[in-house]
Amino acid sequence: MSSIIRYLIILSNLVMQPILGQEGKPPNVILIVTDDQGVGDLGCHGNPWLKTPFIDQFYSNAVRLTDFHVSPMCTPTRSSIMTGQYPIHNGTWATYKGRDMLPPNTRTMADIFQSNGYQTAMFGKWHLGDNYPSRPTDLGFQFAVHHKAGGVGELSDYWGNNYFDDTYFVNNEPQKFKGYCTDVWFGQTLEYIRSHQEDPFFVYLATNAPHSPYIIADEYAEPYRDLEEKGEIVNANFYGMIANIDENMGKLEAFLKEEGLYENTIVIYMSDNGSAAGISNDGTIGYNMGFRGKKGQPTEGGHRAPFFIRWPDRGIMGGRDVSNPSQHVDLVPTLAGLCDLNILDDKLLDGRDISPLLLGREEQIGDETLFIHQNQDWRVPRLDSGTCIINGKWRLVDGKSLFDISQDRHQVQDLSGDFPEIKARLLAENAVFYEQASQKKTFKEMPVNIIGHSDHKEITLTIQHAIGESSGIWKSEQVAQGIKNFNNKHAIQVASEGLYRISCYRWPKECPGTIWGTPDQNPKDQFSYLAIKPEKVKISIANQMMEKEIDASMIAVDFDVYLEQGKTFLVNEFVEGAESYGVYYTYISKLE
């Protein structure tokens, strides 16, 4: 055998070896996802006002994906991160109305890490389901400290939470914490890592900040008050929340060095959608790197996000930029490539492994069309409206307007007339993609809350997640004020046949009050309570319809219903005169 052939065989074997750290150990992974922090909400991205020195330092030492895309809203991005599938494929494309939870039997990034010998933990915002089988601990995380729903203090979260000294859920059990929410998430992360270093760990650290409400200690927001008053920035508290995240990034970096984990830990910093309060609605106040659009919009500012990754042991560092378009669905296959994870069935993934770009083995990989379909409703996303189809420098928005993002960041000049062949090709690709998506079960069927399962004895349904035609409510203050909403339907799966109790409440169990009255407790004195006076409660489930009168002494109205195994819808509503509206809180358990 010639020396050249022998050299090529050795080189091939080296390339195919698992990517391990210098000590031969699999890398640890910390995935940090902030909430509503846009691409322009960082000092390292040129923001002239916001000071983020620790994130800037991380940026300077990381590999940066400069054309990275997420979905324009929180839940769909998180569902894609966890599954490696587009929201239109995994069925989780909205932030409420029943389309904000992952369906049963979903395989997540955490499942993959755990099945490959990793310890798995998450801290912060989940927003992919509050009931079995969609909670973090149902989907691969061995340990979880999180709030419920889409934000701290929302009506599905623990009543009275307001970012400071709150009650969060530790493996689904409520526990009181001291301190500011972001400090808690980072602090719990450090505490977990400190005691879990025997085997490699995967930590998903997802802050609820800087999502609204914009609550932060004055010391962080004060440097930006004058800028807000002068009309140069939109919201000083929003910037203050990011400054607090930056401070915690500094603590995390110092901790990794102190614990000897810095070199062989993959750290990723990214956000979940475009900016919420870093740029005004008309784009005239604030900073957005010149991009048009913000959270919830299909233009570039709605879905282009920061993405920085560092792994010193394998040379993923040094302040290098990667300009290939990439997206949230790439995380699962890319981390599998970096960590040598067995995925089992990669045919279920929409993303691709871009680890060769990160490792510097390749400078470019072929253009691939990326798909964004946004619809904030229980209804399926539309073929064209609310979409952005991405290929290289091209952006086709809403199926109508074609932009060259390399020359027109603000997407002002529609080039569809100049490049009809490009537009036609992207429309055709989207039509094929959409047709294939429409054939999937998750496209047609609603995700379900499972009742009667031993892993979750009593589930909680709230009006925040109810399906219906109203725009929806999500704030605890709206419940406190008795704001009425007509959404009243929940998708249910009965795990085992038997007798179930369905209890309809005006107030959450942790802050009880009569249906006609108000609670005795007012946590942190933050609510102004108003009473409502429905005369009865009606429910409909599995071809059974029932109603009961309400009296002044009732905290809840209970219905005992015999249910067979299978899927159904629960409709529950308060009736007040000629008006019917959704029940705020419903608890369901199986009677033994």
Coordinates of C-alpha atoms in Angstrom, one line a residue:
M1 CA 0.0 0.0 0.0
S2 CA 1.4 3.4 -1.0
S3 CA 2.2 5.9 1.7
I4 CA -0.3 8.4 0.0
I5 CA -3.1 5.9 0.3
R6 CA -2.2 5.0 3.9
Y7 CA -2.2 8.7 4.7
L8 CA -5.6 9.2 3.1
I9 CA -7.1 6.3 5.1
I10 CA -5.6 7.7 8.4
L11 CA -7.0 11.2 7.5
S12 CA -10.4 9.7 6.7
N13 CA -10.5 7.9 10.0
L14 CA -9.6 11.1 11.9
V15 CA -12.3 13.0 10.2
M16 CA -14.9 10.3 11.1
Q17 CA -13.9 10.2 14.7
P18 CA -16.4 11.6 17.3
I19 CA -15.8 15.3 17.9
L20 CA -14.5 15.3 21.5
G21 CA -12.8 17.8 23.7
Q22 CA -9.0 17.7 24.2
E23 CA -9.3 15.4 27.1
G24 CA -11.4 12.9 25.1
K25 CA -14.7 13.8 26.9
P26 CA -17.9 14.8 25.1
P27 CA -18.6 18.5 25.4
N28 CA -21.1 20.0 27.8
V29 CA -23.7 22.2 26.1
I30 CA -25.4 25.4 27.4
L31 CA -28.0 26.8 25.1
I32 CA -29.1 30.3 26.1
V33 CA -32.2 31.7 24.5
T34 CA -33.4 35.2 25.4
D35 CA -36.9 36.4 24.8
D36 CA -37.9 39.3 22.4
Q37 CA -34.3 40.5 22.1
G38 CA -33.9 41.5 18.5
V39 CA -30.8 41.5 16.3
G40 CA -30.2 45.1 17.1
D41 CA -30.5 44.9 20.8
L42 CA -26.8 44.3 21.5
G43 CA -23.8 46.5 21.8
C44 CA -21.7 44.2 19.6
H45 CA -24.3 44.6 16.8
G46 CA -23.8 48.3 16.7
N47 CA -26.4 49.5 19.1
P48 CA -25.2 53.1 19.9
W49 CA -26.9 53.2 23.4
L50 CA -27.1 49.7 24.9
K51 CA -24.1 48.6 26.9
T52 CA -23.6 44.8 26.9
P53 CA -19.9 44.4 27.7
F54 CA -20.0 40.7 28.7
I55 CA -22.1 39.6 25.7
D56 CA -19.8 41.7 23.5
Q57 CA -16.8 39.8 24.9
F58 CA -18.5 36.5 24.3
Y59 CA -19.3 37.7 20.7
S60 CA -15.7 38.7 20.1
N61 CA -14.5 35.1 21.1
A62 CA -17.3 33.2 19.3
V63 CA -18.3 32.1 15.8
R64 CA -21.2 34.2 14.7
L65 CA -24.0 33.2 12.3
T66 CA -24.6 36.5 10.7
D67 CA -27.7 35.4 8.7
F68 CA -29.5 33.3 11.3
H69 CA -33.3 33.1 11.3
V70 CA -36.0 32.1 13.8
S71 CA -39.8 32.3 13.8
P72 CA -41.3 35.8 14.4
M73 CA -42.9 34.6 17.7
C74 CA -41.8 32.8 20.9
T75 CA -43.5 29.4 20.9
P76 CA -42.9 28.5 17.2
T77 CA -39.2 29.2 17.6
R78 CA -38.9 27.2 20.8
S79 CA -40.7 24.3 19.2
S80 CA -38.3 24.3 16.2
I81 CA -35.3 24.5 18.5
M82 CA -36.5 21.5 20.5
T83 CA -37.6 19.3 17.6
G84 CA -35.5 20.3 14.6
Q85 CA -38.8 20.7 12.7
Y86 CA -40.6 23.7 11.3
P87 CA -43.6 24.8 13.4
I88 CA -45.9 24.0 10.5
H89 CA -44.6 20.4 10.8
N90 CA -44.6 20.0 14.6
G91 CA -48.0 21.6 15.1
T92 CA -46.9 24.3 17.5
W93 CA -47.1 27.6 15.6
A94 CA -48.9 30.1 17.9
T95 CA -48.4 31.4 21.4
Y96 CA -52.0 30.5 22.6
K97 CA -55.3 29.1 21.5
G98 CA -54.1 25.5 21.8
R99 CA -51.3 25.8 19.3
D100 CA -48.7 26.5 22.0
M101 CA -47.9 23.0 23.2
L102 CA -46.0 20.1 21.6
P103 CA -48.1 17.1 20.6
P104 CA -47.8 13.7 22.4
N105 CA -44.8 11.5 21.5
T106 CA -42.7 14.5 20.3
R107 CA -39.0 13.7 20.4
T108 CA -36.9 16.7 21.5
M109 CA -33.4 17.8 21.6
A110 CA -33.4 16.9 25.4
D111 CA -34.5 13.4 24.6
I112 CA -31.7 13.0 22.2
F113 CA -29.1 14.3 24.6
Q114 CA -30.4 12.1 27.4
S115 CA -30.5 9.0 25.3
N116 CA -26.8 9.7 24.5
G117 CA -25.7 9.7 28.1
Y118 CA -26.1 13.4 28.9
Q119 CA -27.7 14.9 32.0
T120 CA -30.4 17.3 31.0
A121 CA -31.9 20.4 32.7
M122 CA -33.8 23.5 31.7
F123 CA -34.3 26.8 33.5
G124 CA -36.7 29.7 32.7
K125 CA -39.2 29.9 29.9
W126 CA -40.7 26.8 28.4
H127 CA -43.9 27.9 26.6
L128 CA -44.4 24.5 24.9
G129 CA -47.1 23.2 27.2
D130 CA -48.1 23.3 30.9
N131 CA -49.8 19.9 31.1
Y132 CA -48.8 16.3 30.4
P133 CA -47.4 15.3 27.9
S134 CA -45.9 18.6 27.0
R135 CA -44.0 19.8 30.1
P136 CA -40.2 19.9 30.1
T137 CA -40.0 16.8 32.3
D138 CA -42.2 14.9 29.9
L139 CA -40.0 15.8 27.0
G140 CA -36.5 14.8 27.9
F141 CA -35.5 17.1 30.8
Q142 CA -34.5 15.3 34.0
F143 CA -34.6 18.6 35.9
A144 CA -36.5 21.7 35.3
V145 CA -37.1 25.0 37.0
H146 CA -39.5 27.1 35.0
H147 CA -42.5 29.4 35.0
K148 CA -45.6 28.5 33.1
A149 CA -47.1 29.8 29.9
G150 CA -45.4 32.6 27.9
G151 CA -44.2 34.9 30.6
V152 CA -43.8 35.3 34.3
G153 CA -47.0 36.6 35.8
E154 CA -49.3 35.5 33.0
L155 CA -52.7 34.1 34.1
S156 CA -51.5 30.5 33.6
D157 CA -48.4 31.1 35.7
Y158 CA -48.4 31.0 39.5
W159 CA -50.8 33.7 40.7
G160 CA -49.0 36.8 42.0
N161 CA -45.7 36.3 40.2
N162 CA -44.1 39.6 39.1
Y163 CA -40.4 38.9 38.4
F164 CA -39.3 39.4 42.0
D165 CA -39.5 36.7 44.8
D166 CA -41.8 34.5 42.8
T167 CA -43.0 30.9 42.9
Y168 CA -41.7 28.8 40.0
F169 CA -42.0 25.1 39.3
V170 CA -39.3 22.6 40.2
N171 CA -40.0 19.4 38.4
N172 CA -43.6 20.6 38.3
E173 CA -44.0 21.4 42.0
P174 CA -44.4 25.0 43.1
Q175 CA -41.4 26.4 45.0
K176 CA -40.8 29.9 46.3
F177 CA -37.6 31.7 45.2
K178 CA -35.9 34.9 46.3
G179 CA -34.6 37.5 43.8
Y180 CA -35.2 38.7 40.2
C181 CA -36.3 36.1 37.7
T182 CA -33.2 36.3 35.4
D183 CA -30.9 36.1 38.4
V184 CA -32.9 33.0 39.5
W185 CA -32.6 31.2 36.1
F186 CA -28.8 31.9 35.9
G187 CA -28.3 31.2 39.6
Q188 CA -30.1 27.8 39.4
T189 CA -28.1 27.0 36.3
L190 CA -24.8 27.5 38.1
E191 CA -26.0 25.5 41.1
Y192 CA -27.1 22.6 38.9
I193 CA -23.8 22.5 36.9
R194 CA -21.8 22.7 40.1
S195 CA -23.3 19.4 41.3
H196 CA -23.6 17.6 37.9
Q197 CA -20.1 17.5 36.5
E198 CA -19.6 13.7 36.5
D199 CA -21.2 13.2 33.1
P200 CA -21.7 15.7 30.3
F201 CA -24.6 18.0 30.7
F202 CA -27.1 19.8 28.4
V203 CA -28.5 22.9 29.9
Y204 CA -31.3 24.9 28.2
L205 CA -31.3 28.3 29.8
A206 CA -34.2 30.3 28.4
T207 CA -34.8 33.7 30.0
N208 CA -38.3 35.3 30.0
A209 CA -36.5 38.7 29.8
P210 CA -36.6 41.1 28.1
H211 CA -40.2 40.0 27.3
S212 CA -43.0 42.3 28.7
P213 CA -44.0 43.4 31.2
Y214 CA -40.8 45.5 31.3
I215 CA -39.9 45.1 35.0
I216 CA -36.4 45.6 36.3
A217 CA -34.6 47.2 39.2
D218 CA -34.0 50.9 38.7
E219 CA -30.2 50.5 38.8
Y220 CA -30.3 48.7 35.4
A221 CA -32.8 51.0 33.7
E222 CA -31.6 54.3 35.1
P223 CA -28.7 54.8 32.5
Y224 CA -31.3 54.7 29.8
R225 CA -34.1 57.0 31.2
D226 CA -32.9 60.2 29.6
L227 CA -32.7 58.4 26.2
E228 CA -36.3 57.3 26.5
E229 CA -37.4 60.8 27.6
K230 CA -35.6 62.3 24.6
G231 CA -37.3 59.9 22.2
E232 CA -34.1 58.2 21.1
I233 CA -35.0 54.7 22.5
V234 CA -38.4 53.1 23.0
N235 CA -38.2 51.7 26.5
A236 CA -35.5 52.2 29.2
N237 CA -36.7 49.2 31.2
F238 CA -36.3 46.9 28.1
Y239 CA -32.7 47.9 27.9
G240 CA -32.3 47.5 31.6
M241 CA -33.5 43.9 31.4
I242 CA -30.9 43.2 28.7
A243 CA -28.2 44.9 30.9
N244 CA -29.2 42.4 33.7
I245 CA -28.9 39.5 31.3
D246 CA -25.4 40.8 30.3
E247 CA -24.4 40.9 33.9
N248 CA -25.5 37.3 34.4
M249 CA -23.5 36.3 31.3
G250 CA -20.4 37.7 32.9
K251 CA -21.1 35.6 36.0
L252 CA -21.6 32.5 33.9
E253 CA -18.4 33.0 32.0
A254 CA -16.4 33.5 35.2
F255 CA -18.1 30.4 36.7
L256 CA -17.1 28.2 33.8
K257 CA -13.5 29.2 34.1
E258 CA -13.4 28.7 37.9
E259 CA -14.9 25.2 37.5
G260 CA -12.5 24.2 34.7
L261 CA -15.4 23.9 32.2
Y262 CA -14.7 26.8 29.9
E263 CA -12.7 24.9 27.3
N264 CA -14.9 21.9 26.8
T265 CA -18.4 23.5 27.0
I266 CA -20.3 24.6 24.0
V267 CA -22.1 27.8 24.8
I268 CA -24.7 29.3 22.5
Y269 CA -26.3 32.7 22.8
M270 CA -29.4 33.5 20.7
S271 CA -32.9 35.0 20.8
D272 CA -36.3 33.7 19.9
N273 CA -37.6 36.4 17.6
G274 CA -37.3 40.0 16.5
S275 CA -37.3 42.9 18.9
A276 CA -40.4 43.8 20.9
A277 CA -39.3 47.1 22.4
G278 CA -35.9 47.9 20.9
I279 CA -37.5 49.5 17.8
S280 CA -40.8 51.5 17.5
N281 CA -43.7 50.2 15.4
D282 CA -42.9 52.6 12.6
G283 CA -39.1 51.9 12.8
T284 CA -38.2 55.6 13.5
I285 CA -37.1 55.2 17.2
G286 CA -34.5 52.7 18.4
Y287 CA -32.0 50.6 16.6
N288 CA -32.5 47.5 14.4
M289 CA -29.3 47.2 12.4
G290 CA -31.1 48.8 9.5
F291 CA -33.6 46.0 9.2
R292 CA -37.3 46.5 8.7
G293 CA -39.8 44.9 11.0
K294 CA -40.0 43.5 14.6
K295 CA -41.5 40.7 16.6
G296 CA -44.5 39.1 14.9
Q297 CA -43.7 40.3 11.4
P298 CA -42.5 38.4 8.3
T299 CA -40.0 41.2 7.3
E300 CA -36.3 40.7 8.2
G301 CA -36.4 42.4 11.6
G302 CA -39.1 39.9 12.8
H303 CA -37.0 36.8 12.4
R304 CA -33.3 37.6 11.9
A305 CA -31.7 36.8 15.3
P306 CA -28.3 36.9 17.0
F307 CA -26.5 33.6 17.2
F308 CA -23.1 33.2 18.8
I309 CA -21.4 29.9 19.5
R310 CA -18.1 29.0 21.3
W311 CA -16.3 25.8 21.9
P312 CA -12.6 26.5 22.6
D313 CA -11.5 22.9 22.7
R314 CA -12.5 22.4 19.0
G315 CA -11.6 25.8 17.7
I316 CA -15.1 27.2 17.5
M317 CA -14.0 30.6 18.7
G318 CA -11.9 33.6 17.5
G319 CA -14.5 36.1 16.3
R320 CA -15.2 34.4 13.0
D321 CA -18.4 35.2 11.0
V322 CA -20.4 32.6 9.0
S323 CA -22.6 34.2 6.4
N324 CA -24.6 31.2 5.1
P325 CA -28.3 31.6 5.9
S326 CA -29.2 29.2 8.7
Q327 CA -32.1 28.8 11.1
H328 CA -33.5 27.4 14.3
V329 CA -34.3 23.9 12.8
D330 CA -30.5 23.5 12.3
L331 CA -29.7 23.3 16.0
V332 CA -30.7 19.6 16.6
P333 CA -28.7 18.2 13.7
T334 CA -25.8 20.6 14.2
L335 CA -25.4 19.8 17.9
A336 CA -25.8 16.1 17.1
G337 CA -22.9 16.6 14.7
L338 CA -20.7 18.4 17.2
C339 CA -21.5 16.1 20.1
D340 CA -21.6 12.9 18.1
L341 CA -25.2 12.2 19.1
N342 CA -27.2 9.3 17.7
I343 CA -30.5 10.8 16.5
L344 CA -32.0 7.5 15.4
D345 CA -34.3 9.0 12.7
D346 CA -32.9 12.1 11.1
K347 CA -35.7 11.9 8.4
L348 CA -37.9 13.7 10.9
L349 CA -35.7 16.7 10.9
D350 CA -36.1 19.8 8.7
G351 CA -32.7 21.3 9.5
R352 CA -29.2 20.4 8.4
D353 CA -25.9 19.9 10.2
I354 CA -23.9 23.1 9.7
S355 CA -21.1 22.0 12.1
P356 CA -18.6 21.9 9.2
L357 CA -19.1 25.7 8.9
L358 CA -18.7 26.2 12.6
L359 CA -15.5 24.1 12.8
G360 CA -14.1 25.9 9.8
R361 CA -13.9 22.7 7.7
E362 CA -16.0 24.4 5.0
E363 CA -16.5 28.1 4.2
Q364 CA -19.8 27.7 2.4
I365 CA -22.5 25.1 2.0
G366 CA -25.0 25.0 -0.7
D367 CA -28.0 27.4 -0.6
E368 CA -31.1 25.9 0.9
T369 CA -34.5 27.5 0.9
L370 CA -35.7 28.4 4.4
F371 CA -39.4 28.7 5.2
I372 CA -41.2 30.9 7.7
H373 CA -45.0 30.6 8.1
Q374 CA -46.5 32.8 10.8
N375 CA -50.1 32.5 12.0
Q376 CA -51.0 33.6 15.6
D377 CA -54.2 31.4 15.7
W378 CA -55.4 27.9 16.1
R379 CA -56.0 27.8 12.4
V380 CA -53.3 26.5 10.2
P381 CA -50.7 28.9 8.7
R382 CA -51.6 30.2 5.3
L383 CA -49.8 29.4 2.0
D384 CA -48.6 33.0 1.4
S385 CA -49.8 35.5 3.9
G386 CA -47.5 35.9 6.9
T387 CA -44.6 34.1 5.2
C388 CA -41.0 34.7 4.3
I389 CA -39.3 32.4 1.9
I390 CA -35.5 32.7 2.1
N391 CA -32.9 31.7 -0.4
G392 CA -29.4 33.2 -0.2
K393 CA -29.8 37.0 -0.5
W394 CA -33.5 36.7 -1.6
R395 CA -36.6 37.2 0.6
L396 CA -40.1 36.6 -0.8
V397 CA -42.5 38.2 1.7
D398 CA -46.2 37.3 1.9
G399 CA -45.9 35.5 -1.5
K400 CA -45.8 38.9 -3.2
S401 CA -42.8 41.1 -2.7
L402 CA -39.2 40.1 -3.5
F403 CA -36.2 41.7 -1.9
D404 CA -32.5 41.5 -2.2
I405 CA -31.5 41.8 1.5
S406 CA -27.8 42.3 0.7
Q407 CA -28.6 45.6 -1.0
D408 CA -31.9 46.6 0.7
R409 CA -31.9 45.9 4.4
H410 CA -35.1 47.9 5.0
Q411 CA -36.9 46.0 2.2
V412 CA -38.2 49.0 0.3
Q413 CA -37.6 48.0 -3.3
D414 CA -39.8 45.2 -4.5
L415 CA -37.8 43.4 -7.3
S416 CA -40.4 40.8 -8.2
G417 CA -40.9 42.6 -11.5
D418 CA -37.2 42.6 -12.3
F419 CA -36.6 38.9 -11.3
P420 CA -39.9 37.1 -12.1
E421 CA -38.0 33.8 -12.4
I422 CA -36.7 34.1 -8.8
K423 CA -40.2 34.8 -7.5
A424 CA -41.7 32.0 -9.5
R425 CA -39.1 29.5 -8.2
L426 CA -39.6 30.5 -4.6
L427 CA -43.4 30.3 -4.9
A428 CA -43.1 26.9 -6.5
E429 CA -40.8 25.6 -3.7
N430 CA -43.2 27.0 -1.1
A431 CA -46.2 25.4 -2.7
V432 CA -44.5 22.0 -2.6
F433 CA -43.4 22.5 1.0
Y434 CA -46.9 23.6 2.1
E435 CA -48.6 20.7 0.3
Q436 CA -46.3 18.2 2.1
A437 CA -46.9 19.9 5.4
S438 CA -50.6 19.8 5.0
Q439 CA -50.5 16.0 4.8
K440 CA -49.1 15.6 8.2
K441 CA -51.2 14.6 11.2
T442 CA -49.9 17.5 13.3
F443 CA -51.1 20.0 10.7
K444 CA -54.7 18.8 11.0
E445 CA -55.0 17.7 14.6
M446 CA -54.8 19.9 17.7
P447 CA -52.2 19.0 20.3
V448 CA -53.9 17.5 23.4
N449 CA -53.8 17.8 27.2
I450 CA -53.9 14.2 28.5
I451 CA -56.1 13.5 31.5
G452 CA -56.2 10.3 33.6
H453 CA -52.4 9.6 33.3
S454 CA -50.3 8.6 36.3
D455 CA -47.7 11.2 35.4
H456 CA -50.1 14.1 36.0
K457 CA -52.9 13.4 38.4
E458 CA -54.7 16.8 38.0
I459 CA -54.3 19.0 34.9
T460 CA -55.0 22.7 34.8
L461 CA -56.7 24.3 31.8
T462 CA -56.9 28.1 31.6
I463 CA -58.6 30.5 29.3
Q464 CA -55.2 31.7 28.0
H465 CA -54.9 28.4 26.1
A466 CA -58.6 28.0 25.1
I467 CA -59.5 27.7 21.5
G468 CA -62.0 30.2 20.0
E469 CA -62.6 33.3 17.9
S470 CA -61.7 36.0 20.4
S471 CA -58.2 37.5 20.3
G472 CA -57.4 35.9 23.7
I473 CA -56.3 37.1 27.1
W474 CA -53.1 36.2 28.9
K475 CA -52.5 38.6 31.8
S476 CA -53.4 38.0 35.4
E477 CA -54.6 41.5 35.6
Q478 CA -57.3 40.7 33.0
V479 CA -58.6 37.9 35.1
A480 CA -58.5 40.1 38.2
Q481 CA -60.6 42.7 36.4
G482 CA -63.1 40.1 35.2
I483 CA -62.4 40.7 31.5
K484 CA -64.6 38.3 29.6
N485 CA -63.4 36.2 26.7
F486 CA -65.3 33.9 24.4
N487 CA -62.6 31.3 23.8
N488 CA -64.0 28.2 25.6
K489 CA -62.7 25.0 24.0
H490 CA -59.8 22.7 25.0
A491 CA -58.4 19.6 23.2
I492 CA -58.4 16.6 25.5
Q493 CA -57.2 13.0 25.3
V494 CA -58.6 10.6 27.9
A495 CA -55.8 8.2 28.8
S496 CA -57.9 5.7 30.7
E497 CA -61.7 5.1 30.9
G498 CA -63.4 6.1 34.1
L499 CA -65.1 8.8 36.2
Y500 CA -63.5 12.2 36.0
R501 CA -64.2 15.4 38.0
I502 CA -64.2 18.6 36.0
S503 CA -64.0 21.6 38.3
C504 CA -64.7 25.1 37.0
Y505 CA -63.2 28.0 38.9
R506 CA -63.2 31.8 38.7
W507 CA -59.8 32.1 40.5
P508 CA -56.8 29.8 40.5
K509 CA -56.5 27.3 43.4
E510 CA -53.4 29.0 44.9
C511 CA -55.5 32.2 45.4
P512 CA -59.0 31.0 46.1
G513 CA -62.2 33.1 46.1
T514 CA -65.8 32.5 45.4
I515 CA -67.1 32.7 41.8
W516 CA -69.1 35.8 42.6
G517 CA -66.5 37.2 45.0
T518 CA -62.8 38.1 45.1
P519 CA -59.9 36.4 46.8
D520 CA -58.9 37.3 50.4
Q521 CA -55.3 37.3 49.2
N522 CA -53.7 39.9 47.0
P523 CA -50.1 38.8 46.5
K524 CA -47.7 41.8 46.7
D525 CA -50.8 44.1 46.6
Q526 CA -50.6 44.2 42.8
F527 CA -54.2 43.5 41.8
S528 CA -57.5 45.5 41.7
Y529 CA -60.1 42.9 41.9
L530 CA -63.5 43.1 40.3
A531 CA -66.4 40.6 40.8
I532 CA -68.5 38.9 38.1
K533 CA -71.8 37.2 38.6
P534 CA -72.6 34.4 36.2
E535 CA -75.7 32.4 37.0
K536 CA -74.5 29.0 35.9
V537 CA -71.7 26.9 34.3
K538 CA -72.2 24.8 31.2
I539 CA -69.8 22.1 29.9
S540 CA -69.8 19.8 26.9
I541 CA -67.5 16.8 26.5
A542 CA -67.6 13.5 24.7
N543 CA -71.2 13.9 23.6
Q544 CA -72.4 14.9 27.1
M545 CA -73.8 18.3 28.0
M546 CA -74.3 19.5 31.5
E547 CA -75.0 22.7 33.4
K548 CA -75.3 23.8 37.0
E549 CA -76.5 26.8 38.8
I550 CA -74.1 29.0 40.8
D551 CA -74.7 30.3 44.3
A552 CA -72.8 32.9 46.4
S553 CA -70.9 30.3 48.5
M554 CA -69.4 28.4 45.6
I555 CA -65.6 28.5 44.9
A556 CA -66.0 26.0 42.1
V557 CA -68.6 24.1 40.2
D558 CA -67.9 20.3 39.9
F559 CA -69.1 18.0 37.2
D560 CA -68.5 14.2 37.5
V561 CA -68.4 12.7 34.1
Y562 CA -67.7 9.2 32.9
L563 CA -65.3 9.3 29.9
E564 CA -64.1 6.6 27.6
Q565 CA -60.6 6.4 26.3
G566 CA -59.8 8.7 23.3
K567 CA -59.7 12.2 22.0
T568 CA -62.4 14.8 22.5
F569 CA -63.0 18.5 23.1
L570 CA -64.1 20.1 26.4
V571 CA -66.3 23.2 26.0
N572 CA -66.8 25.1 29.3
E573 CA -68.4 28.5 29.9
F574 CA -69.9 30.8 32.4
V575 CA -73.4 31.9 31.5
E576 CA -74.5 35.4 32.6
G577 CA -77.9 36.4 31.2
A578 CA -77.8 36.1 27.4
E579 CA -74.0 36.1 27.4
S580 CA -71.6 33.1 27.6
Y581 CA -67.9 33.4 28.1
G582 CA -65.0 31.0 28.8
V583 CA -64.2 29.7 32.3
Y584 CA -60.9 31.1 33.6
Y585 CA -59.5 28.0 35.4
T586 CA -60.5 24.4 35.1
Y587 CA -59.0 21.4 37.0
I588 CA -59.5 17.9 35.8
S589 CA -58.7 14.7 37.7
K590 CA -59.7 11.1 37.6
L591 CA -61.8 9.8 40.6
E592 CA -60.6 6.6 42.1

